Coordinates of C-alpha atoms (C1' of nucleotides) in Angstrom, one line a residue:
Chain A
M725 CA -30.5 -42.3 150.5
R726 CA -31.9 -45.3 152.2
T727 CA -34.5 -47.5 150.5
S728 CA -36.3 -47.8 153.9
E729 CA -37.1 -44.1 153.8
M730 CA -37.8 -43.7 150.1
L731 CA -41.0 -44.0 148.2
L732 CA -39.9 -46.9 146.0
P733 CA -43.0 -48.9 145.0
T734 CA -41.5 -51.6 142.9
L735 CA -43.7 -54.3 141.4
K736 CA -42.8 -57.9 141.2
E737 CA -45.4 -58.7 138.6
D738 CA -45.7 -57.3 135.1
P739 CA -48.3 -54.6 134.9
V740 CA -51.0 -55.4 132.3
D741 CA -51.8 -53.0 129.5
T742 CA -48.2 -52.2 128.7
V743 CA -46.8 -53.0 125.3
V744 CA -43.3 -51.6 125.3
I745 CA -40.5 -52.6 127.7
S746 CA -39.8 -49.1 128.9
H747 CA -43.4 -48.5 130.0
K748 CA -43.4 -51.8 131.8
L749 CA -40.1 -51.3 133.5
M750 CA -40.8 -47.7 134.5
L751 CA -44.0 -48.9 136.3
R752 CA -42.3 -51.9 137.9
A753 CA -39.3 -49.9 139.0
G754 CA -41.6 -47.4 140.7
M755 CA -40.4 -44.5 138.5
I756 CA -43.8 -43.3 137.3
R757 CA -47.5 -43.8 137.9
Q758 CA -50.3 -43.0 135.5
L759 CA -52.8 -40.3 136.5
A760 CA -55.0 -40.4 133.4
S761 CA -54.5 -41.3 129.8
G762 CA -51.2 -39.8 128.7
L763 CA -50.6 -38.1 132.1
Y764 CA -47.9 -39.4 134.5
T765 CA -46.6 -38.6 137.9
W766 CA -42.9 -38.9 138.2
L767 CA -42.0 -40.6 141.5
P768 CA -38.7 -40.0 143.3
L769 CA -36.7 -42.6 141.4
G770 CA -37.9 -41.5 138.0
L771 CA -37.5 -37.9 138.8
R772 CA -33.8 -38.4 139.7
V773 CA -33.3 -39.8 136.2
L774 CA -35.2 -37.0 134.6
K775 CA -33.1 -34.5 136.4
K776 CA -29.9 -36.2 135.2
V777 CA -31.1 -35.8 131.6
E778 CA -32.1 -32.2 132.2
R779 CA -28.8 -31.4 133.8
I780 CA -26.7 -32.7 130.9
I781 CA -28.8 -30.8 128.5
R782 CA -28.5 -27.6 130.5
E783 CA -24.8 -27.8 130.8
E784 CA -24.3 -28.4 127.1
M785 CA -26.8 -25.7 126.0
D786 CA -25.2 -23.2 128.3
R787 CA -21.8 -24.2 127.0
A788 CA -23.0 -23.6 123.4
G789 CA -24.0 -20.1 124.4
A790 CA -27.7 -20.6 124.7
Q791 CA -29.6 -18.9 127.6
E792 CA -32.4 -20.4 129.5
V793 CA -35.8 -18.8 129.8
L794 CA -39.1 -20.0 131.2
M795 CA -42.3 -19.3 129.4
P796 CA -46.0 -19.7 130.3
G797 CA -47.7 -23.0 129.6
V798 CA -50.9 -21.2 128.9
Q799 CA -50.8 -19.0 125.8
P800 CA -53.2 -16.4 124.4
A801 CA -54.9 -17.3 121.1
E802 CA -53.9 -14.0 119.5
L803 CA -50.3 -15.1 119.1
W804 CA -51.4 -18.3 117.5
Q805 CA -53.8 -16.5 115.2
E806 CA -50.9 -14.2 114.2
S807 CA -48.7 -17.1 113.1
G808 CA -51.7 -18.8 111.5
R809 CA -51.5 -21.9 113.6
W810 CA -54.7 -21.3 115.6
S811 CA -56.5 -22.6 112.6
Q812 CA -53.8 -25.0 111.2
F813 CA -53.5 -27.0 114.4
G814 CA -56.1 -29.7 114.8
P815 CA -57.7 -30.9 118.0
E816 CA -54.3 -31.8 119.5
L817 CA -54.0 -28.1 120.4
L818 CA -55.9 -28.0 123.7
R819 CA -57.9 -24.8 123.6
L820 CA -59.6 -23.3 126.7
K821 CA -61.3 -20.1 127.7
D822 CA -60.6 -18.0 130.8
R823 CA -63.3 -16.4 133.0
H824 CA -63.6 -13.5 130.5
E825 CA -64.3 -15.9 127.7
R826 CA -61.0 -15.1 126.1
D827 CA -59.3 -17.9 124.1
F828 CA -56.1 -19.6 125.2
C829 CA -54.3 -22.8 124.6
L830 CA -52.0 -25.1 126.4
G831 CA -48.7 -24.7 124.7
P832 CA -47.7 -27.7 122.5
T833 CA -44.5 -25.7 121.5
H834 CA -43.4 -22.2 122.0
E835 CA -42.4 -20.6 118.7
E836 CA -45.0 -17.9 119.0
V837 CA -44.1 -16.9 122.5
I838 CA -40.4 -16.8 121.9
T839 CA -40.8 -14.9 118.6
D840 CA -43.0 -12.4 120.5
I841 CA -40.5 -11.8 123.2
V842 CA -37.6 -11.4 120.7
R843 CA -39.5 -8.9 118.5
R844 CA -40.3 -6.8 121.5
E845 CA -36.9 -6.9 123.1
V846 CA -34.4 -7.1 120.3
S847 CA -34.1 -4.3 117.8
S848 CA -30.6 -4.3 116.4
Y849 CA -28.5 -6.8 114.5
K850 CA -25.8 -6.0 117.1
Q851 CA -27.9 -8.0 119.7
L852 CA -27.6 -11.1 117.5
P853 CA -27.0 -14.0 117.3
L854 CA -29.2 -15.0 120.1
N855 CA -30.2 -18.4 121.3
L856 CA -32.8 -18.9 124.0
Y857 CA -34.0 -22.2 125.3
Q858 CA -36.6 -23.5 127.7
M859 CA -37.1 -26.8 129.4
Q860 CA -40.6 -27.3 130.5
T861 CA -43.9 -29.1 130.3
K862 CA -45.8 -29.0 127.0
F863 CA -49.1 -30.4 126.2
R864 CA -50.4 -32.1 123.0
D865 CA -53.8 -33.6 123.1
E866 CA -52.6 -36.7 121.3
V867 CA -55.3 -38.7 119.5
R868 CA -53.9 -41.8 121.1
P869 CA -51.4 -41.6 123.9
R870 CA -49.5 -44.8 124.3
F871 CA -46.3 -46.5 125.4
G872 CA -46.1 -44.7 128.7
V873 CA -44.0 -41.5 128.6
M874 CA -42.9 -42.4 125.1
R875 CA -46.0 -40.8 123.7
S876 CA -47.8 -39.0 126.5
R877 CA -50.0 -35.9 126.3
E878 CA -48.1 -33.9 128.8
F879 CA -44.3 -34.1 128.4
I880 CA -41.2 -32.2 129.0
M881 CA -39.3 -30.8 126.1
K882 CA -36.2 -28.8 125.8
D883 CA -36.7 -26.3 123.0
A884 CA -34.1 -23.8 121.9
Y885 CA -34.7 -21.0 119.4
S886 CA -31.9 -19.2 117.5
F887 CA -32.2 -15.8 116.0
D888 CA -29.9 -14.5 113.3
S889 CA -29.9 -11.5 111.0
N890 CA -28.9 -13.5 108.0
E891 CA -28.9 -16.9 106.5
D892 CA -25.3 -17.5 107.0
G893 CA -25.7 -16.8 110.7
L894 CA -28.6 -19.2 110.9
R895 CA -26.3 -21.9 109.4
K896 CA -23.7 -21.2 112.0
S897 CA -26.2 -21.3 114.8
Y898 CA -27.6 -24.5 113.5
Q899 CA -24.2 -26.1 113.3
A900 CA -23.4 -25.1 116.8
M901 CA -26.7 -26.7 118.0
Y902 CA -26.0 -29.8 116.0
E903 CA -22.6 -30.1 117.7
A904 CA -24.1 -29.4 121.1
Y905 CA -26.6 -32.2 120.5
C906 CA -23.9 -34.6 119.6
R907 CA -22.2 -33.8 122.9
I908 CA -25.4 -34.2 124.8
F909 CA -26.2 -37.6 123.3
D910 CA -22.6 -38.7 123.8
R911 CA -22.9 -37.9 127.4
F912 CA -26.1 -39.8 127.8
G913 CA -24.0 -42.9 126.9
L914 CA -26.7 -44.1 124.4
D915 CA -26.2 -45.5 120.9
Y916 CA -27.7 -42.8 118.7
R917 CA -27.6 -41.5 115.1
A918 CA -28.2 -38.1 113.6
V919 CA -30.1 -38.5 110.4
L920 CA -31.4 -36.2 107.7
A921 CA -35.1 -35.6 108.1
D922 CA -38.1 -34.3 106.4
S923 CA -39.0 -31.0 107.9
G924 CA -42.7 -31.8 108.0
A925 CA -45.5 -29.6 109.1
I926 CA -43.3 -27.2 111.1
G927 CA -41.8 -26.0 107.9
G928 CA -38.3 -24.8 107.1
S929 CA -35.4 -26.2 105.2
G930 CA -32.4 -28.0 106.7
S931 CA -33.4 -30.5 109.3
Q932 CA -31.9 -33.4 111.2
E933 CA -33.2 -35.8 113.7
F934 CA -31.4 -37.6 116.5
H935 CA -32.5 -41.1 117.1
V936 CA -31.7 -43.5 119.9
L937 CA -31.4 -47.0 118.2
A938 CA -33.8 -49.6 119.6
D939 CA -35.7 -52.4 118.0
S940 CA -38.9 -51.1 119.4
G941 CA -38.4 -47.7 117.7
E942 CA -41.3 -46.3 115.7
D943 CA -39.1 -44.8 113.0
E944 CA -37.0 -46.5 110.4
I945 CA -33.7 -45.0 109.8
V946 CA -31.5 -45.7 106.9
F947 CA -27.7 -45.4 106.8
S948 CA -24.9 -46.3 104.4
D949 CA -22.4 -48.9 105.4
G950 CA -19.7 -47.0 103.6
S951 CA -20.1 -43.4 104.8
G952 CA -21.7 -41.2 107.3
Y953 CA -24.9 -40.8 105.2
A954 CA -27.9 -41.4 107.4
A955 CA -31.5 -40.4 106.9
N956 CA -35.0 -41.0 108.2
I957 CA -36.7 -43.4 105.8
E958 CA -39.1 -40.6 105.0
K959 CA -36.2 -38.7 103.6
A960 CA -33.6 -41.3 102.5
E961 CA -32.9 -40.8 98.9
C962 CA -33.3 -43.7 96.5
I963 CA -31.2 -43.5 93.4
A964 CA -31.8 -45.7 90.3
S965 CA -29.3 -48.5 90.1
G966 CA -28.4 -50.4 86.9
N967 CA -29.4 -49.4 83.4
R968 CA -32.6 -50.0 81.5
N969 CA -32.2 -53.0 79.2
D970 CA -33.4 -53.0 75.6
P971 CA -36.6 -54.8 75.0
D972 CA -36.4 -58.6 74.5
E973 CA -40.1 -59.3 74.5
Q974 CA -43.1 -58.3 72.6
M975 CA -45.9 -56.8 74.7
R976 CA -48.7 -59.3 75.1
K977 CA -52.1 -59.1 76.8
V978 CA -52.8 -61.8 79.3
E979 CA -56.0 -62.8 81.0
T980 CA -55.7 -62.5 84.7
P981 CA -59.2 -63.1 86.1
T982 CA -58.2 -63.6 89.8
Q983 CA -54.8 -61.9 90.0
K984 CA -55.5 -58.6 91.7
T985 CA -52.2 -58.2 93.6
I986 CA -48.5 -58.3 92.6
E987 CA -48.1 -61.3 94.8
A988 CA -50.8 -63.2 92.9
L989 CA -49.3 -62.2 89.6
V990 CA -45.8 -63.4 90.7
N991 CA -47.1 -66.6 92.1
D992 CA -49.5 -67.6 89.4
F993 CA -47.4 -66.6 86.4
G994 CA -43.9 -67.3 87.8
I995 CA -42.6 -63.9 86.8
D996 CA -39.9 -62.0 88.5
I997 CA -41.3 -59.4 91.0
Q998 CA -38.7 -57.0 89.8
K999 CA -40.3 -57.3 86.4
T1000 CA -43.6 -55.9 87.6
V1001 CA -44.8 -52.5 88.4
K1002 CA -47.7 -51.3 90.6
T1003 CA -49.9 -48.3 90.0
L1004 CA -51.3 -46.1 92.7
I1005 CA -53.9 -43.4 92.1
V1006 CA -53.8 -40.3 94.2
R1007 CA -55.3 -36.8 94.1
A1008 CA -53.4 -34.4 92.0
S1009 CA -52.4 -30.9 93.0
D1010 CA -53.7 -27.7 91.3
L1011 CA -50.6 -27.8 89.1
C1012 CA -52.0 -30.8 87.3
K1013 CA -54.8 -30.6 84.8
A1014 CA -56.3 -33.9 85.9
D1015 CA -57.9 -34.5 89.2
F1016 CA -55.9 -37.6 89.8
I1017 CA -52.3 -38.7 89.1
A1018 CA -50.9 -42.2 88.8
L1019 CA -47.7 -43.2 90.7
I1020 CA -45.7 -46.1 89.4
L1021 CA -43.5 -48.2 91.6
R1022 CA -41.6 -51.5 91.0
G1023 CA -43.6 -54.4 92.3
D1024 CA -41.3 -55.1 95.3
H1025 CA -41.1 -51.5 96.4
T1026 CA -43.4 -49.5 98.7
L1027 CA -44.6 -46.0 98.4
N1028 CA -42.9 -43.3 100.5
E1029 CA -45.9 -41.2 101.4
V1030 CA -43.8 -38.2 102.5
K1031 CA -41.9 -38.1 99.2
A1032 CA -45.2 -38.5 97.3
E1033 CA -46.8 -35.7 99.2
N1034 CA -43.8 -33.4 98.6
H1035 CA -44.1 -34.0 94.8
P1036 CA -45.4 -30.8 93.1
M1037 CA -48.0 -32.7 91.0
V1038 CA -49.5 -34.5 94.1
A1039 CA -52.1 -32.9 96.3
S1040 CA -51.1 -32.3 99.9
P1041 CA -52.2 -33.9 102.1
L1042 CA -51.7 -37.2 100.2
T1043 CA -55.1 -38.6 99.4
F1044 CA -55.6 -42.0 97.8
A1045 CA -58.4 -42.3 95.3
T1046 CA -61.3 -44.4 96.4
E1047 CA -62.2 -47.6 94.6
S1048 CA -65.1 -45.9 92.9
E1049 CA -63.0 -42.9 91.8
I1050 CA -60.5 -45.3 90.4
E1051 CA -63.1 -47.1 88.4
A1052 CA -64.5 -43.9 87.1
V1053 CA -61.2 -42.4 86.1
M1054 CA -59.3 -45.5 84.9
G1055 CA -62.1 -47.7 83.7
A1056 CA -60.7 -50.5 85.7
G1057 CA -60.4 -51.5 89.4
P1058 CA -57.3 -51.2 91.6
G1059 CA -56.0 -54.7 90.7
S1060 CA -55.7 -54.1 87.0
L1061 CA -54.0 -50.7 86.6
G1062 CA -50.9 -49.9 84.6
P1063 CA -49.0 -47.3 82.6
V1064 CA -50.1 -48.6 79.2
N1065 CA -53.0 -46.5 77.8
C1066 CA -53.2 -44.7 81.1
P1067 CA -55.8 -41.8 80.9
I1068 CA -54.2 -39.6 83.6
P1069 CA -50.7 -38.2 84.1
L1070 CA -48.0 -40.6 85.4
V1071 CA -45.1 -40.1 87.7
T1072 CA -42.8 -43.1 87.8
D1073 CA -40.3 -44.0 90.5
R1074 CA -36.7 -43.8 89.4
Q1075 CA -36.2 -47.5 89.7
A1076 CA -39.5 -48.5 88.1
A1077 CA -38.4 -46.4 85.1
M1078 CA -35.4 -48.8 84.8
C1079 CA -37.7 -51.8 84.3
S1080 CA -37.8 -53.6 80.9
D1081 CA -40.1 -56.4 79.7
F1082 CA -42.3 -55.8 82.7
G1083 CA -45.8 -56.7 83.7
A1084 CA -48.6 -54.4 84.7
G1085 CA -52.3 -54.0 84.7
A1086 CA -54.0 -53.3 81.3
N1087 CA -56.5 -50.8 82.7
E1088 CA -59.1 -53.3 81.9
N1089 CA -60.6 -55.5 84.6
G1090 CA -59.1 -59.0 84.5
W1091 CA -56.3 -58.3 82.1
H1092 CA -52.6 -57.5 82.4
Y1093 CA -49.9 -56.7 79.8
F1094 CA -46.6 -58.6 80.0
G1095 CA -43.4 -57.6 78.2
I1096 CA -44.1 -53.9 78.5
N1097 CA -41.2 -51.5 77.7
W1098 CA -41.1 -47.8 78.3
D1099 CA -41.0 -45.6 75.2
R1100 CA -42.1 -48.4 73.0
D1101 CA -45.4 -49.4 74.7
C1102 CA -46.1 -46.3 76.7
A1103 CA -44.7 -42.8 77.0
A1104 CA -41.2 -42.3 78.4
P1105 CA -41.9 -41.8 82.1
K1106 CA -41.5 -38.6 84.1
T1107 CA -39.5 -39.9 87.0
A1108 CA -39.2 -39.0 90.7
D1109 CA -38.0 -40.5 93.9
L1110 CA -41.2 -42.0 95.3
R1111 CA -40.3 -45.1 97.1
N1112 CA -39.1 -46.2 100.5
A1113 CA -35.5 -47.2 100.7
A1114 CA -34.8 -50.9 101.2
E1115 CA -31.9 -52.7 102.8
G1116 CA -29.1 -53.2 100.3
D1117 CA -30.1 -50.2 98.1
P1118 CA -27.1 -48.2 96.9
A1119 CA -26.4 -45.0 99.0
P1120 CA -26.9 -41.8 97.0
D1121 CA -23.3 -40.7 97.6
G1122 CA -22.0 -43.9 96.0
S1123 CA -20.3 -44.9 99.2
G1124 CA -21.9 -48.2 99.9
S1125 CA -25.3 -49.7 100.5
Y1126 CA -28.1 -49.0 102.8
L1127 CA -28.7 -50.6 106.2
I1128 CA -32.0 -50.1 107.9
R1129 CA -32.5 -49.9 111.7
R1130 CA -35.2 -48.8 114.0
G1131 CA -34.9 -45.6 116.1
I1132 CA -36.7 -43.5 118.6
E1133 CA -36.8 -39.9 117.7
V1134 CA -35.5 -37.9 120.7
G1135 CA -34.2 -34.7 119.1
H1136 CA -34.8 -32.6 116.1
V1137 CA -32.9 -29.6 114.8
F1138 CA -34.5 -27.3 112.2
Q1139 CA -33.6 -24.3 110.1
L1140 CA -36.9 -22.6 110.3
G1141 CA -35.9 -19.5 108.3
K1142 CA -38.5 -16.7 108.3
K1143 CA -41.6 -18.7 108.7
Y1144 CA -42.6 -17.3 112.1
S1145 CA -40.6 -14.1 112.0
L1146 CA -42.3 -13.0 108.8
A1147 CA -45.7 -13.9 110.0
M1148 CA -45.2 -12.1 113.3
D1149 CA -43.1 -9.3 112.0
A1150 CA -40.0 -10.0 114.0
T1151 CA -37.3 -7.7 112.6
V1152 CA -34.1 -5.9 113.5
L1153 CA -32.3 -3.0 112.0
D1154 CA -29.4 -4.2 109.9
E1155 CA -26.0 -2.6 109.3
N1156 CA -27.6 -0.3 106.7
G1157 CA -30.4 0.8 109.0
K1158 CA -33.0 -1.2 107.2
Q1159 CA -35.6 -3.5 108.7
S1160 CA -34.6 -7.1 108.2
V1161 CA -36.6 -10.2 109.1
L1162 CA -35.0 -12.6 111.5
F1163 CA -33.8 -16.0 110.5
M1164 CA -34.8 -18.6 113.1
G1165 CA -33.8 -22.1 114.0
C1166 CA -35.5 -24.4 116.4
Y1167 CA -34.0 -27.3 118.3
G1168 CA -36.0 -29.7 120.4
I1169 CA -35.2 -32.6 122.6
G1170 CA -37.9 -34.8 124.1
V1171 CA -36.6 -34.9 127.7
T1172 CA -39.2 -37.3 129.1
R1173 CA -38.9 -39.5 126.0
I1174 CA -35.1 -39.8 126.5
V1175 CA -35.7 -41.6 129.7
A1176 CA -38.0 -44.2 128.0
A1177 CA -35.6 -44.5 125.0
A1178 CA -32.7 -45.2 127.3
I1179 CA -34.6 -48.0 128.9
E1180 CA -35.7 -49.4 125.5
Q1181 CA -32.0 -49.5 124.5
R1182 CA -30.6 -50.7 127.8
H1183 CA -32.4 -53.4 129.7
D1184 CA -32.3 -57.2 130.2
D1185 CA -34.6 -59.8 131.6
R1186 CA -34.0 -58.6 135.2
G1187 CA -34.7 -54.9 134.5
I1188 CA -33.1 -51.6 133.6
C1189 CA -29.4 -51.2 132.9
W1190 CA -28.7 -47.5 133.3
P1191 CA -25.7 -45.9 131.7
R1192 CA -23.7 -44.3 134.4
S1193 CA -24.7 -40.7 133.4
L1194 CA -28.4 -41.3 133.7
S1195 CA -28.6 -43.7 136.6
P1196 CA -30.7 -42.5 139.6
F1197 CA -27.8 -43.5 141.8
D1198 CA -24.2 -44.4 141.1
I1199 CA -24.0 -47.2 143.6
C1200 CA -26.2 -49.3 145.7
I1201 CA -25.1 -51.1 148.9
V1202 CA -26.9 -54.2 150.1
P1203 CA -26.0 -55.4 153.6
I1204 CA -26.7 -59.0 154.3
G1205 CA -26.8 -60.8 157.6
G1206 CA -26.8 -57.8 159.9
N1207 CA -28.8 -59.8 162.4
K1208 CA -25.9 -62.3 162.7
N1209 CA -23.2 -59.7 162.9
P1210 CA -24.2 -56.1 163.7
A1211 CA -20.9 -54.9 162.2
V1212 CA -22.4 -55.4 158.7
D1213 CA -24.9 -52.6 159.1
V1214 CA -22.3 -50.4 160.7
E1215 CA -19.9 -51.0 157.9
A1216 CA -22.5 -50.5 155.2
V1217 CA -23.3 -47.0 156.6
R1218 CA -19.6 -46.2 156.9
I1219 CA -19.1 -47.1 153.2
Q1220 CA -22.1 -45.1 152.2
N1221 CA -20.7 -42.1 154.0
E1222 CA -17.3 -42.5 152.6
L1223 CA -18.6 -42.7 149.0
Q1224 CA -21.0 -39.9 149.5
D1225 CA -18.2 -37.7 150.8
R1226 CA -16.4 -38.4 147.5
G1227 CA -19.4 -37.0 145.6
L1228 CA -21.1 -40.3 144.6
E1229 CA -24.8 -40.9 144.9
V1230 CA -25.4 -43.9 147.0
L1231 CA -28.5 -45.9 147.7
L1232 CA -28.4 -48.1 150.8
D1233 CA -30.9 -50.9 150.7
D1234 CA -31.5 -51.3 154.4
R1235 CA -35.0 -52.7 154.0
N1236 CA -35.9 -55.6 156.3
L1237 CA -36.3 -58.0 153.4
G1238 CA -34.5 -61.1 152.3
P1239 CA -31.4 -60.7 150.2
G1240 CA -33.2 -62.1 147.1
S1241 CA -35.9 -59.4 147.2
R1242 CA -33.3 -56.7 147.5
F1243 CA -31.0 -58.0 144.8
A1244 CA -34.0 -58.3 142.5
D1245 CA -35.1 -54.7 143.2
M1246 CA -31.6 -53.3 142.8
D1247 CA -31.3 -55.1 139.4
L1248 CA -34.8 -53.9 138.4
I1249 CA -34.1 -50.3 139.1
G1250 CA -30.8 -50.7 137.3
I1251 CA -28.1 -49.2 139.5
P1252 CA -24.8 -49.8 137.7
I1253 CA -22.7 -50.9 140.7
R1254 CA -23.7 -53.0 143.6
I1255 CA -21.7 -53.5 146.8
V1256 CA -22.7 -56.4 149.1
V1257 CA -21.6 -56.3 152.7
S1258 CA -21.9 -59.6 154.6
P1259 CA -20.4 -61.3 157.7
K1260 CA -18.6 -63.6 155.4
T1261 CA -16.8 -60.9 153.5
L1262 CA -16.3 -58.7 156.5
E1263 CA -14.3 -61.5 158.2
E1264 CA -11.7 -60.9 155.6
S1265 CA -12.2 -57.1 155.6
E1266 CA -13.6 -57.2 152.2
V1267 CA -16.9 -56.4 150.3
E1268 CA -18.3 -57.7 147.0
L1269 CA -18.5 -55.5 144.0
K1270 CA -20.6 -56.3 141.0
H1271 CA -21.5 -54.4 137.8
R1272 CA -25.1 -54.5 136.8
T1273 CA -24.3 -55.8 133.3
Q1274 CA -21.5 -58.3 134.2
D1275 CA -22.0 -61.6 135.9
I1276 CA -18.7 -61.6 137.7
V1277 CA -18.5 -60.6 141.4
I1278 CA -15.2 -59.3 142.6
R1279 CA -13.9 -59.1 146.2
V1280 CA -12.2 -55.8 147.2
P1281 CA -10.6 -54.8 150.5
L1282 CA -12.6 -52.3 152.6
S1283 CA -9.7 -49.8 152.3
D1284 CA -9.9 -50.0 148.6
I1285 CA -13.5 -49.6 147.6
L1286 CA -13.4 -46.2 146.0
D1287 CA -10.6 -47.0 143.6
N1288 CA -12.3 -50.2 142.5
V1289 CA -15.6 -48.4 142.1
I1290 CA -14.0 -45.9 139.8
T1291 CA -12.2 -48.6 137.7
L1292 CA -15.4 -50.6 137.4
E1293 CA -17.2 -47.7 135.7
Chain B
rC1088 C1' -62.5 -40.0 114.7
rG1089 C1' -63.7 -45.4 113.1
rG1090 C1' -63.2 -50.8 114.9
rG1091 C1' -62.5 -54.1 119.2
rG1092 C1' -61.9 -55.1 124.4
rU1093 C1' -62.4 -54.1 129.5
rA1094 C1' -64.1 -52.0 134.5
rU1095 C1' -64.9 -56.6 141.4
rA1096 C1' -59.4 -54.7 147.8
rG1097 C1' -53.1 -51.3 146.5
rC1098 C1' -51.6 -54.9 142.2
rG1099 C1' -53.1 -59.4 139.3
rC1100 C1' -57.6 -62.1 138.9
rA1101 C1' -62.1 -65.6 139.9
rG1102 C1' -67.4 -65.0 140.8
rC1103 C1' -71.7 -63.1 136.2
rC1104 C1' -73.9 -67.9 131.8
rU1105 C1' -78.0 -70.3 135.9
rG1106 C1' -79.9 -63.3 140.6
rG1107 C1' -80.0 -64.8 147.3
rU1108 C1' -75.7 -59.4 149.9
rA1109 C1' -68.2 -61.2 147.5
rG1110 C1' -63.6 -64.6 147.1
rC1111 C1' -58.2 -66.2 145.7
rG1112 C1' -52.9 -64.9 145.1
rC1113 C1' -49.5 -61.1 146.0
rA1114 C1' -49.1 -56.6 148.9
rU1115 C1' -50.4 -54.3 153.9
rC1116 C1' -50.7 -54.5 159.6
rU1117 C1' -49.4 -57.4 164.5
rG1118 C1' -46.3 -61.3 166.8
rC1119 C1' -42.6 -65.0 166.6
rU1120 C1' -39.0 -67.3 163.5
rU1121 C1' -35.9 -66.2 159.1
rU1122 C1' -31.2 -63.3 155.8
rG1123 C1' -26.6 -65.0 149.5
rG1124 C1' -31.6 -64.5 144.4
rG1125 C1' -38.6 -62.3 145.2
rA1126 C1' -38.9 -66.6 153.2
rG1127 C1' -42.1 -69.6 157.2
rC1128 C1' -46.0 -70.0 160.9
rA1129 C1' -50.1 -67.7 163.5
rG1130 C1' -53.5 -63.8 163.5
rA1131 C1' -55.7 -59.1 161.5
rG1132 C1' -57.5 -55.0 158.4
rG1133 C1' -59.2 -53.4 153.7
rG1134 C1' -64.3 -53.5 148.4
rU1135 C1' -71.4 -48.3 148.3
rC1136 C1' -68.4 -54.7 142.6
rG1137 C1' -66.8 -47.6 137.3
rU1138 C1' -71.5 -44.6 137.2
rU1139 C1' -76.8 -43.5 136.5
rG1140 C1' -81.3 -45.6 135.6
rG1141 C1' -84.4 -50.0 134.7
rU1142 C1' -86.3 -55.2 135.7
rU1143 C1' -87.0 -58.0 140.4
rC1144 C1' -89.2 -59.5 146.9
rG1145 C1' -83.9 -59.4 146.1
rA1146 C1' -78.7 -57.2 141.2
rA1147 C1' -71.4 -57.7 141.1
rU1148 C1' -74.7 -61.1 138.2
rC1149 C1' -80.1 -59.5 133.6
rC1150 C1' -81.2 -54.8 130.4
rA1151 C1' -80.2 -49.6 128.8
rG1152 C1' -77.5 -45.0 128.9
rC1153 C1' -73.0 -42.5 130.4
rU1154 C1' -67.8 -42.4 131.8
rG1155 C1' -62.8 -44.2 132.4
rC1156 C1' -58.9 -47.2 130.8
rC1157 C1' -56.5 -50.4 127.0
rC1158 C1' -55.7 -52.4 122.0
rC1159 C1' -55.8 -51.9 116.2
rG1160 C1' -56.0 -48.0 112.3
rA1161 C1' -55.5 -42.7 110.5
rC1162 C1' -52.1 -38.5 113.4
rC1163 C1' -47.4 -37.1 116.0
rA1164 C1' -41.9 -35.4 119.6

RNA sequence: CGGGGUAUAGCGCAGCCUGGUAGCGCAUCUGCUUUGGGAGCAGAGGGUCGUUGGUUCGAAUCCAGCUGCCCCGACCA
């Protein structure tokens, strides 16, 4: 490929209205252009990268025994009504009517369609296990698309769905997908982690996410420095450390007219933040007699909303009490709440339950108690894991302590179980000739998002630094001084042909621009290896070779380019 | 869906306050020169100033509605 013939609209200046690096660099490198909010056109350079991602995924999915299918993007409402999601999904499900006024939606995911095809076409356990996957455009009418293709409305997903006749089979299918995912992400050449995840709204039990590590990631992931334990912060278990000390102090009531926050309490009274607790009031579930329930956390900890919502006594979705509801129920405002004389049920975080001689609100405006001790001053707490993990916390398997990094979620594997198969009556006959409901797994990879995530992880101040496996080209050639010595251009083309004949993808930058412009563009679009041909090097029958991420330039003989290109990888 | 911006040439912006028919840089086109880190000179083309309505002799400029896009929050792969 020659740059002079390619649509490669690179930008010298930073586009405005971009907040993450990948969005900025994808626009500057001429990979994408925005059509409307959350909708992007992939230009030739970007599409080449996208196809690299797709190809690796296809190869590994096929290797793992999955079979590719292609499903409609527009789906009939009936299927969604059957699974119950027509009403569960909010406005992010884009609904439309055809000319006959029949309801359809743009598929945000394809569980219903795949379950429908399998229930129609598979009738015996002998046809299982089965794993079908698709790679295609999906649409979610995101409330707020942002960050370029990182969170767009239309995006490409690879989704695989496994079908087994029993739970054991599901576990095997899941494990096979997990391993395929590890191979896929290894091949991308990105630094990633597989972490335990909350299964969220999609439902199901076992679930792991794959995250590409990047400081700009939207998720916090937690992992042990002493073992392989890794989890999304939503899921990362927090165990109690240490023991509860016996009381040293008497409980005393202290006037705190202006201290409405833990910070103020700590600053104004000089007490240890680990000797304070905070009290949050949320709506209780039907299991609870009261309308509200109090959640207690140590002062320096933060509430994990997913854990709280999953607690049986807490209403889902998690709903915080309003200030007036708090006043009505507790008899005091949010700055003065605590476990002593608390009129509603309490659930205490494991670590907060380890506190002794601690301070908390008195449930009376303007007053706190100090020197509180569980059992003695208020009822022994019902405990639960309610808080977000913090760096340095002990890992639950006792292996070490937690580190926290940021990640971009690019893959998710689920054991769905019978959620859809039961709702949609997807069954087969088992060995005993009885109808048995299928066990499903689903396995997604955000294909378009991978491209952005790769850039987030691999860039420098000059542009993108593609890993070899994702780069739009393997090598670029920049001829310089062809006007002084026509042999330069001849030789550049010859080298291009030679390398292409050996199966490499080569970009020849033959544009009539100064060397500086072309070097800058080649750095920007991130081709891993650059060959410079010039009269100077040609006199000695050599070219220059440079790796995108290394500052050194090496001279290699014309006869020896291929070997050197390979060793530079 | 709440809150806040913003809309003028392909891109980035000025002009608006104080109304008089649009300008700068980059990019593009032509010619000549130029080729080791985003070249020089000379010339040229390109905008119903988001849209609709109002005020006015006259609106990019003042007023109102609508729309797009962006940011912050709640939501998500």
